[in-house]
mmCIF file of C-alpha atoms and ligand atoms in Angstrom:
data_model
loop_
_atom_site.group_PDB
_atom_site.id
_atom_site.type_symbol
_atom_site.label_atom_id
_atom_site.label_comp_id
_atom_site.label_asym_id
_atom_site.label_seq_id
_atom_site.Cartn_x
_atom_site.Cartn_y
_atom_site.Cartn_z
ATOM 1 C CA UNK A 372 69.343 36.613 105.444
ATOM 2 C CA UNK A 373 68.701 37.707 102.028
ATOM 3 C CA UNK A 374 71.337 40.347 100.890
ATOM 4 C CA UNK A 375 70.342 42.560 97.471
ATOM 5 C CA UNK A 376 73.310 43.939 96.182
ATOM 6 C CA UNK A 377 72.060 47.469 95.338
ATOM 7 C CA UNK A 378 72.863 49.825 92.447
ATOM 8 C CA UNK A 379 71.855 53.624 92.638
ATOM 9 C CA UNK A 380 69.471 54.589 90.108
ATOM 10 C CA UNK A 381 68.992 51.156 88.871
ATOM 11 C CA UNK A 382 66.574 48.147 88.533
ATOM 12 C CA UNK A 383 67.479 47.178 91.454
ATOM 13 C CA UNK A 384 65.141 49.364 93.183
ATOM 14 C CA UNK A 385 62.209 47.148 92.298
ATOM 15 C CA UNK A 386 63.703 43.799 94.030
ATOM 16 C CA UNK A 387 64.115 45.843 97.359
ATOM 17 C CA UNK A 388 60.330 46.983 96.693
ATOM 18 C CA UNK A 389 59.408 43.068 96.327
ATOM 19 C CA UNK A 390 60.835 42.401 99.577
ATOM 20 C CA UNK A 391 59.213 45.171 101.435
ATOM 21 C CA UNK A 392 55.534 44.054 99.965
ATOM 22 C CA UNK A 393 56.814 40.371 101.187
ATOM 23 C CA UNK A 394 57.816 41.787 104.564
ATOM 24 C CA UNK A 395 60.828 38.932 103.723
ATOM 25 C CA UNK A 396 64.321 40.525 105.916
ATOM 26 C CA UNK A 397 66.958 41.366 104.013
ATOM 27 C CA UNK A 398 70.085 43.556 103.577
ATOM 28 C CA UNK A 399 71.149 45.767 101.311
ATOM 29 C CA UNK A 400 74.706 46.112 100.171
ATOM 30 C CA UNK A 401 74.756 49.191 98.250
ATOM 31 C CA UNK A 402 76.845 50.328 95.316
ATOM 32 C CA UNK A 403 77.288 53.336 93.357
ATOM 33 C CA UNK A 404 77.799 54.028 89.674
ATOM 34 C CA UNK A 405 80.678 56.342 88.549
ATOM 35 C CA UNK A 406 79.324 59.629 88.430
ATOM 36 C CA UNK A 407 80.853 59.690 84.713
ATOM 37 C CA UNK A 408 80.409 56.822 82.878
ATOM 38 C CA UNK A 409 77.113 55.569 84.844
ATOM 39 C CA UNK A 410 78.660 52.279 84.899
ATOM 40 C CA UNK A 411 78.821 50.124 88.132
ATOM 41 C CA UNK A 412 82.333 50.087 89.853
ATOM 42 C CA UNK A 413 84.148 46.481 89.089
ATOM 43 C CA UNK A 414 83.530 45.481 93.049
ATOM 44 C CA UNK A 415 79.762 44.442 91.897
ATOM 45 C CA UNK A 416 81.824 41.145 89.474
ATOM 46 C CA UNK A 417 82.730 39.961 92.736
ATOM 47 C CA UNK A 418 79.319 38.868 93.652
ATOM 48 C CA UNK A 419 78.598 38.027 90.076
ATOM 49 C CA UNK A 420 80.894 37.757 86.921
ATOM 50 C CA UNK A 421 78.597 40.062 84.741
ATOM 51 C CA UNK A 422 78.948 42.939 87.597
ATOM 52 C CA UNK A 423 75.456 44.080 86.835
ATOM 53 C CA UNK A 424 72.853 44.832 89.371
ATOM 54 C CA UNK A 425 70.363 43.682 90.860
ATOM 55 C CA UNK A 426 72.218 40.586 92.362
ATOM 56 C CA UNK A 427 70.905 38.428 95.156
ATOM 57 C CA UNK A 428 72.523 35.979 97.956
ATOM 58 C CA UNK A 429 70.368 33.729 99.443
ATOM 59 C CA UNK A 430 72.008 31.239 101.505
ATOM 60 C CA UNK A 431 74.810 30.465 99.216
ATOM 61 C CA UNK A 432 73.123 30.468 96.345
ATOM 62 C CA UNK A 433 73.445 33.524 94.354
ATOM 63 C CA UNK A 434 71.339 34.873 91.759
ATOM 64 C CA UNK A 435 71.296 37.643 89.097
ATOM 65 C CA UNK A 436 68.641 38.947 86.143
ATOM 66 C CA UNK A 437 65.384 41.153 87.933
ATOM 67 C CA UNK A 438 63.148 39.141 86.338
ATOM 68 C CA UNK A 439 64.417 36.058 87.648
ATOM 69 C CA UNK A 440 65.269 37.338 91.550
ATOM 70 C CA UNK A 441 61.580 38.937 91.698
ATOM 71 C CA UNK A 442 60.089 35.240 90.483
ATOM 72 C CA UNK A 443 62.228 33.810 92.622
ATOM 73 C CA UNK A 444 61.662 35.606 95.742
ATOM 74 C CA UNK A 445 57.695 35.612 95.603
ATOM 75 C CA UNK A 446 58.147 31.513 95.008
ATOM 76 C CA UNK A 447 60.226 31.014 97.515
ATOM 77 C CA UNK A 448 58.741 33.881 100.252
ATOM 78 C CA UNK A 449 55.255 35.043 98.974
ATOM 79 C CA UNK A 450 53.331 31.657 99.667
ATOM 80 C CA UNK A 451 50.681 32.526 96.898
ATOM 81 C CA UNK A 452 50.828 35.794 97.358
ATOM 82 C CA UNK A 453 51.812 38.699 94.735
ATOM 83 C CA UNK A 454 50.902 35.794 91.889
ATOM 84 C CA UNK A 455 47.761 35.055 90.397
ATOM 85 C CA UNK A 456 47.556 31.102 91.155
ATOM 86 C CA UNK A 457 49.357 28.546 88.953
ATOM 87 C CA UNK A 458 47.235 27.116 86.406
ATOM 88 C CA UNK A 459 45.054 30.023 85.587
ATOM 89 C CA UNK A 460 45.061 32.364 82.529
ATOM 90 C CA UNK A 461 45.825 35.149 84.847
ATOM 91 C CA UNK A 462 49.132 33.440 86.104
ATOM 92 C CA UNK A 463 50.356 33.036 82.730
ATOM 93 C CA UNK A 464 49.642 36.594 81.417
ATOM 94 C CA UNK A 465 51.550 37.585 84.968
ATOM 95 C CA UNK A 466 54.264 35.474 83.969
ATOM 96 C CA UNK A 467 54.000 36.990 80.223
ATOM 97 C CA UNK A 468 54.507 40.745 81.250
ATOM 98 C CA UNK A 469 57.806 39.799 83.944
ATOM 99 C CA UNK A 470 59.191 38.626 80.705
ATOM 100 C CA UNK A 471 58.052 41.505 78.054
ATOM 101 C CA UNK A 472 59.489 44.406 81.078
ATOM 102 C CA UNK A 473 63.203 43.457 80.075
ATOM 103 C CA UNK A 474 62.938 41.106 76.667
ATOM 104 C CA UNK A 475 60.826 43.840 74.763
ATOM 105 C CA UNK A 476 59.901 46.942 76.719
ATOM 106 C CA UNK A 477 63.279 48.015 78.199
ATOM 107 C CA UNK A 478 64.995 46.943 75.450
ATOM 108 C CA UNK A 479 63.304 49.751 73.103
ATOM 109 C CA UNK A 480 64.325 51.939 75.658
ATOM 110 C CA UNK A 481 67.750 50.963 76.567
ATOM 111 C CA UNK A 482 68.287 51.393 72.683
ATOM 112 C CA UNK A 483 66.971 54.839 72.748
ATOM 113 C CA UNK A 484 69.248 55.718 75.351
ATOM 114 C CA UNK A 485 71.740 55.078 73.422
ATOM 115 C CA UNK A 486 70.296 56.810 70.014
ATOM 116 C CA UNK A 487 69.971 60.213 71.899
ATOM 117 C CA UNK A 488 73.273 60.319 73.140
ATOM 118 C CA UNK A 489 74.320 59.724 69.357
ATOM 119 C CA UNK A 490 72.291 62.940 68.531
ATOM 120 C CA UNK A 491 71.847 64.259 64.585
ATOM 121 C CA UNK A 492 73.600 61.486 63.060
ATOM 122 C CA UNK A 493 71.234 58.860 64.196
ATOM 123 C CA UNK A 494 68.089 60.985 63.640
ATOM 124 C CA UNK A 495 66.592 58.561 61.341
ATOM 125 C CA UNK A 496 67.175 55.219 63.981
ATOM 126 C CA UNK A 497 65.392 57.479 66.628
ATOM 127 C CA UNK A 498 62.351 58.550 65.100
ATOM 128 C CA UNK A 499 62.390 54.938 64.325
ATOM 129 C CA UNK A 500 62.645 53.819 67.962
ATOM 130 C CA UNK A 501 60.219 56.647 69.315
ATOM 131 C CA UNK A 502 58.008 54.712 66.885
ATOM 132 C CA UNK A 503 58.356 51.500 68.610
ATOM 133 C CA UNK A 504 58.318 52.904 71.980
ATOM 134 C CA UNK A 505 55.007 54.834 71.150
ATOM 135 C CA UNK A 506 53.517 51.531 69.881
ATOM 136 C CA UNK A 507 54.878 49.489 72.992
ATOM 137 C CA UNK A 508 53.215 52.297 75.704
ATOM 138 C CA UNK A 509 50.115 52.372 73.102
ATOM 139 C CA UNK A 510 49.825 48.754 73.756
ATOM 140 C CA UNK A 511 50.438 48.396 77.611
ATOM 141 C CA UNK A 512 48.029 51.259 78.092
ATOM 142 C CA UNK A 513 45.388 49.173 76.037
ATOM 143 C CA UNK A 514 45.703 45.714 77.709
ATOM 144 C CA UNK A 515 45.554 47.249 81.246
ATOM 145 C CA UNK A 516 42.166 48.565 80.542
ATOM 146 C CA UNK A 517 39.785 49.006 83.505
ATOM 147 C CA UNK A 518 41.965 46.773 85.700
ATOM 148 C CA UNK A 519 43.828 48.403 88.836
ATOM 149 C CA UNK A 520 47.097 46.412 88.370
ATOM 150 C CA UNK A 521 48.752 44.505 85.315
ATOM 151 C CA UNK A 522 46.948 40.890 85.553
ATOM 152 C CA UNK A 523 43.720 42.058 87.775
ATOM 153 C CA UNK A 524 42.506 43.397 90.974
ATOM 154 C CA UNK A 525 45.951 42.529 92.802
ATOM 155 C CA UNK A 526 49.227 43.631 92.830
ATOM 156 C CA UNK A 527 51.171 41.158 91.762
ATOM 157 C CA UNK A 528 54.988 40.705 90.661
ATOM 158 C CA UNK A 529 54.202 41.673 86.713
ATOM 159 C CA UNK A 530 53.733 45.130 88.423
ATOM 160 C CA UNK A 531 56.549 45.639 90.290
ATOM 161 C CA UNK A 532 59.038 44.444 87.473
ATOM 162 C CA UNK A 533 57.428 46.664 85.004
ATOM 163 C CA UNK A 534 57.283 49.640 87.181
ATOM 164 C CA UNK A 535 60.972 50.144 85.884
ATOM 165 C CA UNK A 536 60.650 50.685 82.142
ATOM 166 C CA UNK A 537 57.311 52.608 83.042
ATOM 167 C CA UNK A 538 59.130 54.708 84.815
ATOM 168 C CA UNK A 539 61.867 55.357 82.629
ATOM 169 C CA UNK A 540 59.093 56.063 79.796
ATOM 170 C CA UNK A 541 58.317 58.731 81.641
ATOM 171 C CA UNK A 542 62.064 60.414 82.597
ATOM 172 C CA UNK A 543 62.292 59.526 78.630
ATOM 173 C CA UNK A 544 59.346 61.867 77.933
ATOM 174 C CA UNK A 545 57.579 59.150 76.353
ATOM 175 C CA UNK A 546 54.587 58.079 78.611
ATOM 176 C CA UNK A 547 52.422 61.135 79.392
ATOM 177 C CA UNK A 548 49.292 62.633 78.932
ATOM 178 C CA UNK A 549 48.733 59.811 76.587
ATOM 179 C CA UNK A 550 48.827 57.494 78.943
ATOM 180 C CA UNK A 551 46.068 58.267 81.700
ATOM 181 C CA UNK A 552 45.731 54.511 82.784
ATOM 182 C CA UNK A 553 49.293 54.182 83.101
ATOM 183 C CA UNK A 554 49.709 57.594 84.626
ATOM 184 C CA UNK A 555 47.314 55.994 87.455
ATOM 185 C CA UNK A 556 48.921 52.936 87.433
ATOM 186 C CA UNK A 557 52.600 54.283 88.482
ATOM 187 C CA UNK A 558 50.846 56.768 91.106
ATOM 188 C CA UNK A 559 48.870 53.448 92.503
ATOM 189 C CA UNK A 560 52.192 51.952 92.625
ATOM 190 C CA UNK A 561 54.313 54.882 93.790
ATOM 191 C CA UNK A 562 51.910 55.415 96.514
ATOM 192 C CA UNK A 563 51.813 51.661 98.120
ATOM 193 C CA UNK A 564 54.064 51.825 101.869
ATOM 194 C CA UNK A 565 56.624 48.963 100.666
ATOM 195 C CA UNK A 566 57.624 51.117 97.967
ATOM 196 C CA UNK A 567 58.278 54.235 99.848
ATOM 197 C CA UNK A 568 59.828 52.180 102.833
ATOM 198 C CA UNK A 569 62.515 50.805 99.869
ATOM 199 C CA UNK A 570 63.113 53.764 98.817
ATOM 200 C CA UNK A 571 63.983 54.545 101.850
ATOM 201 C CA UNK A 572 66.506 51.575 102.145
ATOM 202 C CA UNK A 573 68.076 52.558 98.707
ATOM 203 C CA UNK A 574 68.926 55.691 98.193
ATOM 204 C CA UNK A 575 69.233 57.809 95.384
ATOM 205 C CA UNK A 576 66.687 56.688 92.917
ATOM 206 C CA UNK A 577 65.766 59.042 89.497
ATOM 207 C CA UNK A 578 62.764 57.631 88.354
ATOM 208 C CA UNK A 579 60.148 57.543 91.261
ATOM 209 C CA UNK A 580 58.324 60.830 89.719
HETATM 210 N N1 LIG B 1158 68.339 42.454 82.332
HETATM 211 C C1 LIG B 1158 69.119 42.680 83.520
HETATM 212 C C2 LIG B 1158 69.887 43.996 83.339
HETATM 213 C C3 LIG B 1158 70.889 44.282 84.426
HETATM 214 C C4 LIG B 1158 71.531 45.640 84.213
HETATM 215 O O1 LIG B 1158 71.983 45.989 83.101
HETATM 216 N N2 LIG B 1158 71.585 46.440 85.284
HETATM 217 C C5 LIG B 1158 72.111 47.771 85.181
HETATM 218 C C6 LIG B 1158 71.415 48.650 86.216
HETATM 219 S S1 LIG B 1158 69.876 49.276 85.699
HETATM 220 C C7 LIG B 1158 73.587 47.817 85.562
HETATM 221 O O2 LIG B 1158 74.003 47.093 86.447
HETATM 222 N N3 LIG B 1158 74.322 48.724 84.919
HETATM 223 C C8 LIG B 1158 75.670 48.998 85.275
HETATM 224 C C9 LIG B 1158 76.671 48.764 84.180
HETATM 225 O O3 LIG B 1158 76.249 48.507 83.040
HETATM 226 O O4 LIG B 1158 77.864 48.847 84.466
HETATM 227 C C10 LIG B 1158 68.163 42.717 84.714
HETATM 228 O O5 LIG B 1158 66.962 42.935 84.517
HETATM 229 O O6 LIG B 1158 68.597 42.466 85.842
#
């Protein structure tokens, strides 16, 4: 059986999501950041050596990066489903926003992060970032358009791995009012069984507002 190994408050929270819409088993071996530092405890380098979450086993092959597990798992487990079919424009734009969630969305954001902790001395870096982040949100809200999900009519995995940087847009303060298509989007996604029933299975999670 599939085992996630789970961070609170993380990613990680998706790939349990992408099982639940697969209706693939699994387990979840949970772990919990230090209520300090936010960082995950060293037992999560055992499974693999960057300690980062989400991890997956499968078998005995084991395999880190969100991106990566939620391609992997709807290839392996989704048998066409959740993935516009190969080929097609569609599939490529699908495979286009996986990528953008953690290459270029989250990384505005993670860098922001960062920036506000720093405060007054990196006010001119921030406005800078909100910048970027206002263009990036400015441009997802654009391309979805009148569709209901990311590459069409569907649901497919493009959503679920960029429900995480959507969602910390809005902890961030920075999708809103806006944003009214990608408002709907998250409540389209935040209302969908599979992702209630895993966040169910994982426990505290921050971002599901
Ligand atoms: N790009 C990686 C990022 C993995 C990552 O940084 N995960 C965070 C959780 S959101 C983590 O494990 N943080 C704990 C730490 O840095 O110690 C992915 O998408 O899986």
């Amino acid at each position: 059986m599939i085992e996630v190994h789970h961070l609170n408050n993380s990613r990680s929270q998706r790939v349990l999501w992408m099982l639940e819409e697969l209706g693939t088993e699994y387990t979840v071996v949970r772990y919990e950041r230090d209520p300090k530092t936010m960082l995950a405890p060293p037992e999560l380098k055992e499974i693999h050596p960057l300690g980062r979450s989400p991890v997956i086993r499968d078998g005995d092959f084991v395999l880190a990066e969100s991106g990566a597990i939620l391609e992997y798992l709807v290839d392996r487990y989704g048998g066409g489903r959740f993935v516009p079919p190969r080929g097609t424009r569609e599939y490529e734009t699908c495979r286009y926003w996986v990528h953008y969630a953690e290459g270029s969305l989250m990384m505005q954001l993670l860098v922001k992060l960062y920036l506000d902790r720093v405060g007054e001395p990196a006010k001119g870096p921030l406005e800078r970032i909100n910048a970027a982040v206002r263009m990036h949100l400015g441009y997802v809200e654009e391309s979805l358009g009148t569709s209901q999900f990311l590459t069409g009519p569907a649901l497919t995995v493009a959503d679920v791995q960029m429900s995480f940087p959507l969602e910390v847009s809005v902890v961030q303060g920075m999708l809103g009012d806006a944003h009214p298509r990608l408002k709907a989007l998250l409540a389209r996604l935040h209302e969908r069984p599979a992702y209630r029933a895993a966040l169910a299975k994982g426990g505290a999670y921050a971002y599901a507002k």
